[in-house]
Amino acid sequence: MTPHADLLARELAGIETFLRQETDRLHPLVRPVAAHVLGAGGKRFRPMLCVLMARLLGHQGENVYPLAASLEMLHSATLLHDDILDGANLRRGKEAAHIAFSRSEAILAGDALLALANRLVAEYGLPRLVVVLSEAVLRTAVGEIQEIAAAREHDLDDAGYMEIITGKTAYLIQASSSSGAILADASAAAEARAESFGLNLGIAFQLVDDALDYTSPSEISGKPAGSDLREGKLTLPLLLLLESLPQSERDALRLRIKGNALSEAEIEGLVSRIRDEGFAEATRQRAADYVDKAREALDGLPKGWAADVLAQSLHYVLARKK
Amino acid sequence: MTPHADLLARELAGIETFLRQETDRLHPLVRPVAAHVLGAGGKRFRPMLCVLMARLLGHQGENVYPLAASLEMLHSATLLHDDILDGANLRRGKEAAHIAFSRSEAILAGDALLALANRLVAEYGLPRLVVVLSEAVLRTAVGEIQEIAAAREHDLDDAGYMEIITGKTAYLIQASSSSGAILADASAAAEARAESFGLNLGIAFQLVDDALDYTSPSEISGKPAGSDLREGKLTLPLLLLLESLPQSERDALRLRIKGNALSEAEIEGLVSRIRDEGFAEATRQRAADYVDKAREALDGLPKGWAADVLAQSLHYVLARKK
């Protein structure tokens, strides 16, 4: 049972209402594309984080929702663009927007959502909010470019991998958390803790994602185990396996992955090894280390129902099965 | 001879220096893509407009350059994304970024430039600047989606055409002008004039562009006359020709354009008719009407060297040959 389910439901309703209202006001040609990606049943993870951090630090009232909704818009904009990069056909079990509509409409609706989010955030009259979110979007784009470059060069190491996941995933989660603190007019110390909470939570979130790619059965995840490997994406579980091999074997395997030369049997063999030799588990363990850092940051913040829920979310990040 | 060439050169140097400095600070993977599109020899039309309007309204000093440079970044970001939509291979005579690099890098570098521009503008601590520019980017994206939809549906009329060019081109030029006024802390009346100046100048600019597509010889423009028609794009010169035809002939021609069924000889015939029967000239004439409106707005603003240059730019918009 989720604690404070009634309070959470009320906040979620506030976020959803505002999102729907803003989507309805978009131009009729943009609206369906935006509604497609925004209505696709996400967890509203980033908006909820923002709302909870704002509540925790004393901000009450409804005017948190435009900020929270903006975070979902920024995230959705990056999803619209990412799916084109990845050539992904599905997003959260639904047809990706660039398939359901067109590539052009997906690119432009992404730009429109980025701009709308900026406008909504600017209307608070707190320039630091715009600075923090813009910086996060910039770093997200850089992280994604780094990921593409790494897939091409195939010289990724552990440090490079951590830099990529911090960029492409963690900074926007960090900004979700710290923007809630900024809105609540928190002290510099509290804001720094909110920032650390979000950053470490975000890193843990992506680490678990990358571990699940090797361990989650396809009936649960909706995609075959090892899909990152199939796409030539080097994530931590695979990097740890490579690291464990003798140099010559490692180089040979890197070359075969880079050249997209692995047979289905080889892929399945690698997936099993990563699972059986504990590399997926080691990835989860690293996620647990980051969750500990996030918990430490949270411990220095005020108590209350919002803190309870955030603590619970740390548990959820590690426990989730898909 | 351009009036005040020395003053202009100094302002341009300020813009270029700031642009180069910010480009150099980008991540090494984003920098070359950004430098490619930002260094491609544009006229710095939007930044100069912003600087001139700020000067005209009494703002001196160097801190106009980040704002001015941001307008070029926003414009470049839309170019990066547009070229992908259009499948354009060239941009200002150079290979388009999505060809020189990759589609993914062009999308992400565009996102990075949008975000960087927002951050730079937010750092002024004037939320209205962010609101005005974000709204312009939003409207630009909507205008581009409208243009794509119109090319698919082929039911465009004169009013729809005007709405599209206002969206895809004029709003960002309007924002360039009005943001200069906002930075200069102009009165509401002066800001409204700056806004009107930019909007009407922007509309005129695109009208002339669309006229030139039918009249500029390929030796000057670098592309064959009628390239909009070849791409199935309905612009004003063609709409005016269609309007002049009897209903049945008009419907038949619309269908053939929509079905991409025109032979090269037919295209050349249409291009000649549009030129010879005065439809390109009528488009220029409409541009002249908007230039008059822009001049009217300018006449109500203070005099001085910046006003001289802006008046001169109105002349240039109509006189340009490519």
XYZ file of C-alpha atoms in Angstrom:
644
model
C 0.000 0.000 0.000
C 1.385 3.349 -1.003
C 1.477 5.729 1.952
C -0.579 8.913 1.654
C -2.360 7.607 -1.439
C -5.111 10.210 -1.126
C -2.673 13.135 -1.005
C -0.731 11.708 -3.933
C -3.892 11.218 -5.967
C -4.846 14.843 -5.400
C -1.437 16.079 -6.584
C -1.540 13.795 -9.600
C -4.991 15.123 -10.499
C -3.607 18.674 -10.320
C -0.794 17.767 -12.709
C -3.100 15.936 -15.124
C -5.671 18.714 -15.173
C -3.085 21.330 -15.984
C -1.456 19.157 -18.662
C -4.804 18.525 -20.331
C -5.736 22.182 -20.189
C -2.469 23.281 -21.837
C -2.652 20.520 -24.435
C -6.182 21.613 -25.331
C -4.921 25.136 -25.946
C -2.292 24.028 -28.469
C -2.881 24.569 -32.167
C -5.139 21.810 -33.608
C -2.246 20.534 -35.726
C 0.124 20.168 -32.761
C -2.445 19.009 -30.213
C -2.849 15.373 -31.349
C 0.917 14.786 -31.463
C 1.384 16.343 -28.018
C -1.614 14.471 -26.624
C -0.233 11.242 -28.064
C 3.056 11.519 -26.195
C 1.736 13.269 -23.075
C -1.228 10.990 -22.711
C 0.737 7.811 -23.137
C 0.362 6.736 -19.515
C 3.703 7.761 -18.103
C 4.244 7.707 -14.389
C 4.532 11.506 -14.171
C 7.714 10.728 -12.286
C 9.376 14.098 -12.873
C 6.307 16.262 -12.135
C 5.571 14.289 -8.956
C 9.163 14.672 -7.816
C 8.907 18.423 -8.334
C 5.599 18.666 -6.465
C 6.785 16.503 -3.584
C 10.012 18.462 -3.152
C 8.074 21.736 -3.220
C 5.604 20.425 -0.594
C 8.406 19.051 1.551
C 10.029 22.478 1.601
C 6.849 24.275 2.527
C 5.278 25.344 -0.756
C 1.518 24.818 -0.710
C -1.155 25.647 -3.231
C -1.850 24.931 -6.854
C 0.685 27.111 -8.581
C 3.231 24.309 -8.515
C 1.358 22.500 -11.280
C 2.471 24.563 -14.290
C 6.094 23.992 -13.268
C 5.496 20.295 -12.666
C 3.658 19.920 -15.972
C 6.487 21.723 -17.765
C 8.879 19.017 -16.632
C 6.652 16.394 -18.238
C 6.542 18.501 -21.416
C 10.338 18.795 -21.521
C 10.655 15.073 -20.929
C 8.053 14.304 -23.611
C 9.844 16.585 -26.065
C 13.061 14.643 -25.567
C 11.117 11.389 -26.024
C 9.645 12.626 -29.310
C 13.118 13.426 -30.594
C 14.771 10.323 -29.112
C 12.388 7.940 -30.759
C 13.406 9.363 -34.110
C 17.098 8.914 -33.290
C 16.587 5.380 -32.111
C 14.214 4.504 -34.906
C 12.002 3.191 -32.102
C 8.556 2.087 -33.228
C 7.021 1.765 -29.803
C 6.922 4.055 -26.792
C 5.344 2.801 -23.572
C 3.614 0.068 -25.551
C 2.028 2.503 -28.011
C 3.089 3.388 -31.512
C 5.797 6.073 -31.374
C 4.644 9.539 -32.491
C 6.880 9.681 -35.549
C 5.157 6.509 -36.787
C 1.604 7.429 -35.719
C 2.074 10.878 -37.287
C 5.231 11.722 -39.248
C 8.853 12.423 -38.500
C 8.370 16.097 -39.295
C 5.422 16.427 -36.971
C 7.281 14.629 -34.186
C 10.296 16.956 -34.514
C 8.153 20.090 -34.593
C 5.782 19.027 -31.832
C 8.892 18.365 -29.722
C 10.115 21.888 -30.432
C 6.671 23.266 -29.604
C 6.610 21.432 -26.266
C 10.110 22.670 -25.397
C 9.016 26.228 -26.133
C 5.702 25.913 -24.297
C 7.442 24.550 -21.208
C 9.911 27.448 -21.270
C 7.126 29.968 -21.533
C 5.189 28.419 -18.658
C 8.283 28.369 -16.471
C 9.260 31.940 -17.401
C 5.821 33.137 -16.309
C 6.762 32.416 -12.688
C 9.066 35.417 -12.847
C 11.909 33.392 -11.286
C 14.723 33.426 -13.856
C 16.648 30.727 -11.982
C 13.889 28.240 -12.769
C 14.427 28.802 -16.491
C 18.201 28.625 -16.097
C 18.043 25.322 -14.208
C 15.636 23.684 -16.660
C 17.393 24.992 -19.782
C 20.709 23.759 -18.477
C 19.138 20.336 -17.875
C 17.728 20.185 -21.415
C 21.120 21.195 -22.803
C 22.870 18.482 -20.802
C 20.262 15.913 -21.815
C 20.931 16.627 -25.484
C 24.685 16.426 -24.916
C 24.287 13.100 -23.089
C 22.327 11.723 -26.013
C 24.925 12.867 -28.527
C 27.602 11.229 -26.360
C 25.606 8.016 -26.382
C 25.350 8.039 -30.163
C 29.055 8.781 -30.528
C 29.894 5.965 -28.113
C 27.772 3.507 -30.093
C 29.716 4.489 -33.212
C 33.207 4.528 -31.713
C 32.757 1.688 -29.274
C 35.501 2.872 -26.987
C 33.190 3.416 -24.031
C 34.514 2.740 -20.542
C 32.842 2.804 -17.140
C 33.477 6.531 -16.554
C 32.148 7.411 -20.009
C 29.057 5.322 -19.387
C 28.372 7.085 -16.086
C 28.773 10.453 -17.804
C 26.274 9.464 -20.488
C 23.553 8.240 -18.138
C 24.024 11.267 -15.916
C 23.544 13.476 -18.943
C 20.742 11.761 -20.774
C 18.661 10.816 -17.720
C 19.800 12.193 -14.380
C 20.066 15.942 -15.018
C 16.408 16.408 -15.859
C 15.441 14.403 -12.757
C 17.834 16.541 -10.743
C 16.203 19.663 -12.205
C 12.744 18.289 -11.337
C 13.794 18.035 -7.740
C 15.734 21.294 -7.452
C 13.117 23.346 -9.311
C 10.585 22.284 -6.659
C 13.001 23.566 -4.033
C 13.544 26.848 -5.885
C 9.801 27.398 -6.165
C 9.517 26.777 -2.416
C 12.142 29.467 -1.856
C 14.304 26.958 0.007
C 17.632 27.842 1.626
C 20.769 27.249 -0.440
C 21.572 24.237 1.744
C 18.130 22.695 1.247
C 18.273 23.357 -2.485
C 21.656 21.623 -2.667
C 20.161 18.612 -0.901
C 17.189 18.564 -3.283
C 19.633 18.702 -6.183
C 21.705 15.839 -4.787
C 18.576 13.808 -4.108
C 17.391 14.190 -7.715
C 20.782 13.586 -9.288
C 21.479 10.376 -7.383
C 17.925 9.125 -7.815
C 18.209 9.771 -11.555
C 21.489 7.893 -11.880
C 20.057 4.956 -9.909
C 16.945 4.992 -12.078
C 18.959 4.594 -15.288
C 21.285 1.965 -13.802
C 18.275 -0.165 -12.861
C 16.852 0.371 -16.333
C 20.046 -0.915 -17.881
C 20.160 -3.898 -15.517
C 16.513 -4.741 -16.266
C 17.293 -4.817 -19.965
C 19.247 -8.014 -19.260
C 17.049 -9.550 -16.596
C 13.435 -8.614 -17.227
C 11.632 -11.396 -19.070
C 10.021 -10.181 -22.272
C 6.526 -11.024 -20.974
C 7.012 -8.278 -18.396
C 9.118 -5.714 -20.258
C 7.443 -6.117 -23.652
C 10.793 -6.458 -25.397
C 13.368 -9.276 -25.660
C 16.078 -9.390 -22.986
C 19.307 -7.828 -24.229
C 17.708 -5.308 -26.565
C 20.439 -2.778 -25.723
C 23.032 -5.310 -26.867
C 21.014 -5.948 -30.039
C 21.092 -2.205 -30.742
C 24.859 -2.117 -30.161
C 24.371 -0.031 -27.019
C 27.110 -0.533 -24.434
C 25.606 -0.312 -20.959
C 27.117 -1.183 -17.606
C 26.177 -4.899 -17.437
C 27.935 -5.512 -20.762
C 30.870 -3.251 -19.860
C 31.381 -5.247 -16.656
C 31.364 -8.498 -18.618
C 33.891 -7.090 -21.101
C 36.032 -5.885 -18.216
C 36.111 -9.424 -16.805
C 37.518 -10.948 -20.007
C 41.190 -11.343 -20.927
C 42.358 -8.480 -23.159
C 42.396 -10.419 -26.430
C 38.964 -11.915 -25.911
C 37.607 -8.510 -24.878
C 38.956 -6.789 -27.988
C 37.572 -9.496 -30.242
C 34.123 -9.276 -28.663
C 34.094 -5.451 -28.815
C 34.889 -5.671 -32.511
C 32.089 -8.157 -33.141
C 29.579 -5.999 -31.246
C 30.721 -2.893 -33.083
C 30.502 -4.661 -36.441
C 27.012 -5.858 -35.573
C 28.362 -9.346 -36.290
C 26.804 -11.293 -33.402
C 24.481 -14.180 -34.195
C 21.224 -14.584 -32.264
C 22.780 -17.531 -30.419
C 25.787 -15.454 -29.403
C 23.537 -12.647 -28.190
C 21.510 -15.056 -26.103
C 24.725 -16.545 -24.751
C 26.003 -13.124 -23.715
C 22.679 -12.223 -22.104
C 22.797 -15.445 -20.056
C 26.398 -14.832 -18.995
C 25.641 -11.279 -17.926
C 22.778 -12.590 -15.834
C 24.451 -15.729 -14.495
C 27.852 -14.212 -13.712
C 26.266 -11.396 -11.706
C 26.934 -8.393 -13.924
C 23.290 -7.319 -13.990
C 23.232 -7.726 -10.223
C 26.440 -5.670 -9.897
C 24.728 -2.929 -11.880
C 21.780 -3.015 -9.465
C 24.241 -2.912 -6.599
C 25.726 0.261 -7.977
C 22.202 1.657 -8.265
C 21.751 0.827 -4.573
C 24.855 2.883 -3.777
C 23.326 5.898 -5.519
C 20.021 5.314 -3.763
C 21.968 5.478 -0.487
C 23.391 8.855 -1.478
C 19.915 10.077 -2.378
C 18.611 8.872 0.991
C 21.395 10.717 2.757
C 20.392 13.942 1.002
C 16.744 13.346 1.907
C 17.592 12.696 5.553
C 18.802 16.264 5.885
C 15.486 17.679 4.661
C 12.298 18.240 6.696
C 10.087 15.270 7.590
C 6.449 14.839 6.662
C 4.201 13.024 4.226
C 6.110 14.223 1.132
C 9.393 13.008 2.615
C 7.758 9.643 3.330
C 6.678 9.302 -0.288
C 10.102 10.318 -1.614
C 11.751 7.757 0.666
C 9.294 5.194 -0.650
C 10.204 6.122 -4.229
C 13.829 5.247 -3.489
C 12.691 1.805 -2.530
C 10.544 1.542 -5.660
C 13.416 2.486 -7.977
C 15.393 -0.518 -6.795
C 12.469 -2.925 -6.539
C 10.811 -2.344 -9.884
C 10.647 -5.258 -12.286
C 10.100 -3.344 -15.514
C 27.121 52.627 -49.439
C 25.596 51.479 -46.199
C 25.166 54.364 -43.763
C 27.013 54.119 -40.466
C 29.129 51.206 -41.693
C 31.642 51.633 -38.877
C 29.002 51.489 -36.151
C 27.383 48.484 -37.774
C 30.709 46.688 -38.076
C 31.344 47.208 -34.386
C 27.949 45.773 -33.436
C 28.432 42.833 -35.770
C 31.833 42.128 -34.227
C 30.203 42.114 -30.786
C 27.639 39.572 -31.947
C 30.220 37.374 -33.659
C 32.595 37.408 -30.704
C 29.881 36.360 -28.310
C 28.610 33.642 -30.648
C 32.099 32.220 -31.078
C 32.768 32.312 -27.361
C 29.553 30.425 -26.557
C 30.123 27.932 -29.352
C 33.616 27.237 -28.030
C 32.158 26.430 -24.632
C 29.812 23.783 -25.985
C 30.612 20.122 -25.491
C 33.154 18.923 -28.113
C 30.518 16.652 -29.655
C 27.978 19.461 -30.121
C 30.439 22.220 -31.025
C 31.170 21.217 -34.650
C 27.465 20.868 -35.515
C 26.650 24.212 -33.906
C 29.671 25.872 -35.525
C 28.619 24.439 -38.883
C 25.189 26.058 -38.797
C 26.176 29.212 -36.882
C 29.265 29.851 -38.947
C 27.538 29.374 -42.249
C 27.720 33.033 -43.212
C 24.232 34.177 -42.376
C 23.428 37.852 -42.385
C 22.870 37.958 -38.606
C 19.633 39.614 -39.568
C 17.778 38.811 -36.329
C 20.643 39.696 -33.948
C 21.284 42.984 -35.772
C 17.603 43.854 -35.621
C 17.627 43.240 -31.869
C 20.772 45.336 -31.344
C 19.532 48.185 -33.511
C 16.150 48.322 -31.786
C 17.860 48.289 -28.388
C 20.218 51.127 -29.441
C 17.396 53.107 -30.952
C 15.533 52.934 -27.662
C 18.512 54.035 -25.623
C 20.219 50.835 -24.522
C 23.991 51.148 -24.781
C 26.777 48.791 -23.826
C 27.759 45.243 -24.559
C 25.223 43.295 -22.627
C 22.858 43.267 -25.597
C 25.051 40.693 -27.347
C 24.015 37.561 -25.435
C 20.375 38.344 -26.243
C 21.190 39.105 -29.870
C 23.281 35.939 -30.205
C 20.463 33.917 -28.654
C 18.190 34.954 -31.495
C 20.701 33.577 -33.983
C 20.880 30.363 -31.951
C 17.103 29.995 -31.940
C 16.996 30.660 -35.665
C 19.839 28.191 -36.312
C 18.076 25.561 -34.226
C 14.979 25.887 -36.376
C 17.165 25.662 -39.502
C 18.783 22.462 -38.235
C 15.355 20.922 -37.720
C 13.817 22.374 -40.902
C 16.475 20.962 -43.151
C 15.587 17.511 -41.871
C 11.892 18.086 -42.569
C 12.558 19.402 -46.027
C 15.164 16.783 -46.800
C 17.265 19.776 -47.883
C 20.845 18.933 -48.778
C 22.166 22.452 -48.898
C 21.899 25.397 -46.535
C 23.332 28.754 -47.591
C 25.382 26.978 -50.245
C 26.975 24.571 -47.758
C 26.094 20.982 -47.053
C 23.198 20.865 -44.555
C 24.180 19.737 -41.051
C 22.159 16.523 -41.135
C 24.179 15.506 -44.218
C 27.579 16.790 -43.021
C 26.981 15.090 -39.643
C 23.944 12.901 -39.089
C 20.233 13.363 -38.626
C 20.519 12.488 -34.942
C 23.259 15.016 -34.345
C 21.330 17.709 -36.199
C 18.196 17.094 -34.092
C 20.125 17.069 -30.821
C 22.355 20.022 -31.645
C 19.163 21.926 -32.467
C 17.750 21.021 -29.061
C 21.021 22.048 -27.413
C 20.962 25.444 -29.153
C 17.334 26.020 -28.148
C 18.231 25.254 -24.545
C 21.422 27.331 -24.568
C 19.562 30.326 -25.975
C 16.911 30.000 -23.271
C 19.518 29.868 -20.559
C 21.338 32.910 -21.897
C 18.121 34.873 -22.113
C 16.972 33.769 -18.648
C 20.223 35.071 -17.192
C 19.078 38.634 -17.876
C 16.603 38.227 -15.035
C 13.814 39.641 -17.237
C 11.203 36.874 -17.471
C 9.318 38.668 -20.246
C 12.292 38.172 -22.551
C 11.980 34.409 -22.116
C 8.219 34.550 -22.551
C 8.467 36.533 -25.789
C 11.149 34.310 -27.321
C 9.529 31.045 -26.213
C 6.221 32.147 -27.653
C 7.986 32.957 -30.935
C 9.647 29.532 -31.081
C 6.306 27.880 -30.342
C 4.605 29.834 -33.129
C 7.455 29.083 -35.529
C 6.991 25.357 -34.957
C 3.230 25.673 -35.406
C 3.730 27.614 -38.658
C 5.983 24.881 -39.967
C 3.500 22.175 -39.083
C 0.798 24.195 -40.838
C 2.993 24.419 -43.913
C 3.518 20.662 -43.965
C -0.197 20.028 -43.492
C -1.003 22.460 -46.300
C 1.418 20.718 -48.661
C -0.364 17.441 -47.897
C -3.950 18.699 -48.082
C -3.473 21.259 -50.818
C -6.444 23.294 -49.762
C -4.406 26.394 -48.985
C -5.906 29.800 -49.653
C -4.485 33.293 -49.396
C -5.414 33.721 -45.719
C -3.924 30.347 -44.825
C -0.740 31.251 -46.670
C -0.419 34.509 -44.770
C -0.932 32.667 -41.489
C 1.820 30.203 -42.355
C 4.453 32.765 -43.323
C 3.617 34.847 -40.276
C 4.148 31.790 -38.116
C 7.189 30.210 -39.680
C 9.112 33.438 -40.387
C 7.649 36.635 -39.003
C 7.157 35.891 -35.313
C 10.836 35.271 -34.607
C 11.715 38.495 -36.454
C 9.037 40.277 -34.439
C 10.552 38.838 -31.254
C 14.021 39.983 -32.353
C 12.741 43.505 -32.580
C 10.568 43.548 -29.472
C 13.159 41.824 -27.289
C 15.569 44.672 -28.094
C 12.891 47.085 -26.916
C 12.244 45.092 -23.739
C 15.954 45.066 -22.929
C 16.018 48.836 -23.433
C 13.169 49.124 -20.931
C 11.066 50.923 -23.522
C 7.584 52.264 -22.834
C 4.643 50.026 -23.711
C 3.912 52.230 -26.727
C 7.483 52.021 -28.026
C 7.550 48.272 -27.468
C 4.325 47.913 -29.452
C 5.890 49.869 -32.303
C 9.018 47.703 -32.199
C 6.774 44.641 -32.302
C 4.820 45.967 -35.267
C 8.022 46.920 -37.071
C 9.428 43.396 -36.693
C 6.212 41.608 -37.574
C 5.617 43.553 -40.773
C 9.258 43.408 -41.785
C 9.204 39.645 -41.249
C 6.096 39.155 -43.364
C 7.584 41.314 -46.137
C 10.834 39.356 -45.947
C 9.080 36.030 -46.565
C 6.843 37.426 -49.312
C 9.923 38.634 -51.200
C 11.550 35.259 -50.653
C 8.558 33.548 -52.202
C 8.503 35.980 -55.128
C 12.233 35.490 -55.738
C 11.704 31.765 -55.963
C 9.930 32.440 -59.270
C 12.051 35.291 -60.579
C 15.626 34.873 -59.411
C 17.748 33.240 -62.126
C 19.494 30.107 -60.886
C 22.936 31.687 -61.427
C 22.077 34.131 -58.661
C 19.918 32.051 -56.305
C 21.853 28.802 -56.683
C 18.650 26.843 -57.281
C 16.304 26.488 -60.260
C 13.437 28.970 -60.499
C 10.207 27.460 -59.216
C 11.775 25.179 -56.659
C 8.826 25.759 -54.305
C 6.502 24.510 -57.035
C 8.756 21.514 -57.623
C 8.495 20.688 -53.905
C 4.707 20.996 -54.055
C 4.808 24.102 -51.859
C 1.946 26.516 -52.485
C 3.186 30.077 -52.068
C 1.511 33.344 -52.969
C 2.682 33.689 -56.615
C 1.208 30.277 -57.425
C -1.922 30.920 -55.354
C -2.508 34.139 -57.295
C -2.142 32.291 -60.596
C -4.580 29.614 -59.406
C -6.987 32.320 -58.298
C -6.922 33.822 -61.811
C -7.995 30.580 -63.487
C -11.575 29.433 -64.154
C -12.786 27.041 -61.441
C -12.464 23.845 -63.484
C -8.978 24.627 -64.711
C -7.949 25.634 -61.206
C -9.205 22.401 -59.652
C -7.469 20.325 -62.316
C -4.160 22.123 -61.810
C -4.390 21.841 -58.010
C -4.904 18.122 -58.357
C -1.915 17.747 -60.648
C 0.315 19.743 -58.299
C -0.916 17.743 -55.316
C -0.347 14.466 -57.152
C 3.145 15.587 -58.088
C 2.096 14.918 -61.670
C 3.578 17.937 -63.454
C 6.142 17.390 -66.181
C 9.289 19.537 -66.316
C 7.835 21.381 -69.317
C 4.614 22.129 -67.436
C 6.588 23.396 -64.434
C 8.620 25.694 -66.641
C 5.428 26.869 -68.318
C 3.861 27.709 -64.956
C 7.001 29.504 -63.791
C 6.952 31.647 -66.947
C 3.255 32.433 -66.590
C 3.694 33.455 -62.954
C 6.494 35.773 -63.993
C 4.965 37.088 -67.206
C 1.434 37.582 -65.916
C 2.676 39.592 -62.952
C 1.947 37.236 -60.053
C 5.512 37.389 -58.733
C 5.325 41.170 -59.029
C 1.982 41.212 -57.211
C 3.626 39.262 -54.404
C 6.385 41.879 -54.197
C 3.733 44.549 -54.201
C 2.124 42.977 -51.184
C 5.560 42.896 -49.542
C 5.818 46.632 -50.243
C 2.526 47.144 -48.395
C 3.946 45.421 -45.334
C 7.152 47.422 -45.622
C 4.982 50.540 -45.516
C 3.411 49.340 -42.285
C 6.842 48.663 -40.840
C 7.964 52.141 -41.859
C 4.950 53.652 -40.178
C 5.857 51.886 -36.934
C 9.459 53.046 -37.247
C 8.407 56.643 -37.861
C 6.943 56.782 -34.379
C 10.215 55.748 -32.764
C 13.196 57.988 -31.923
C 15.545 59.130 -34.703
C 19.274 58.461 -34.895
C 21.809 56.251 -36.620
C 20.037 53.015 -35.632
C 16.760 54.294 -37.043
C 18.562 55.193 -40.281
C 19.909 51.693 -40.614
C 16.536 50.111 -39.886
C 14.923 52.350 -42.516
C 17.642 51.280 -44.926
C 16.929 47.617 -44.151
C 13.329 48.125 -45.269
C 14.632 49.239 -48.607
C 16.991 46.288 -48.778
C 14.237 43.769 -48.090
C 12.396 44.867 -51.210
C 15.459 45.399 -53.382
C 17.297 42.173 -52.778
C 17.850 39.867 -55.723
C 18.481 36.606 -53.872
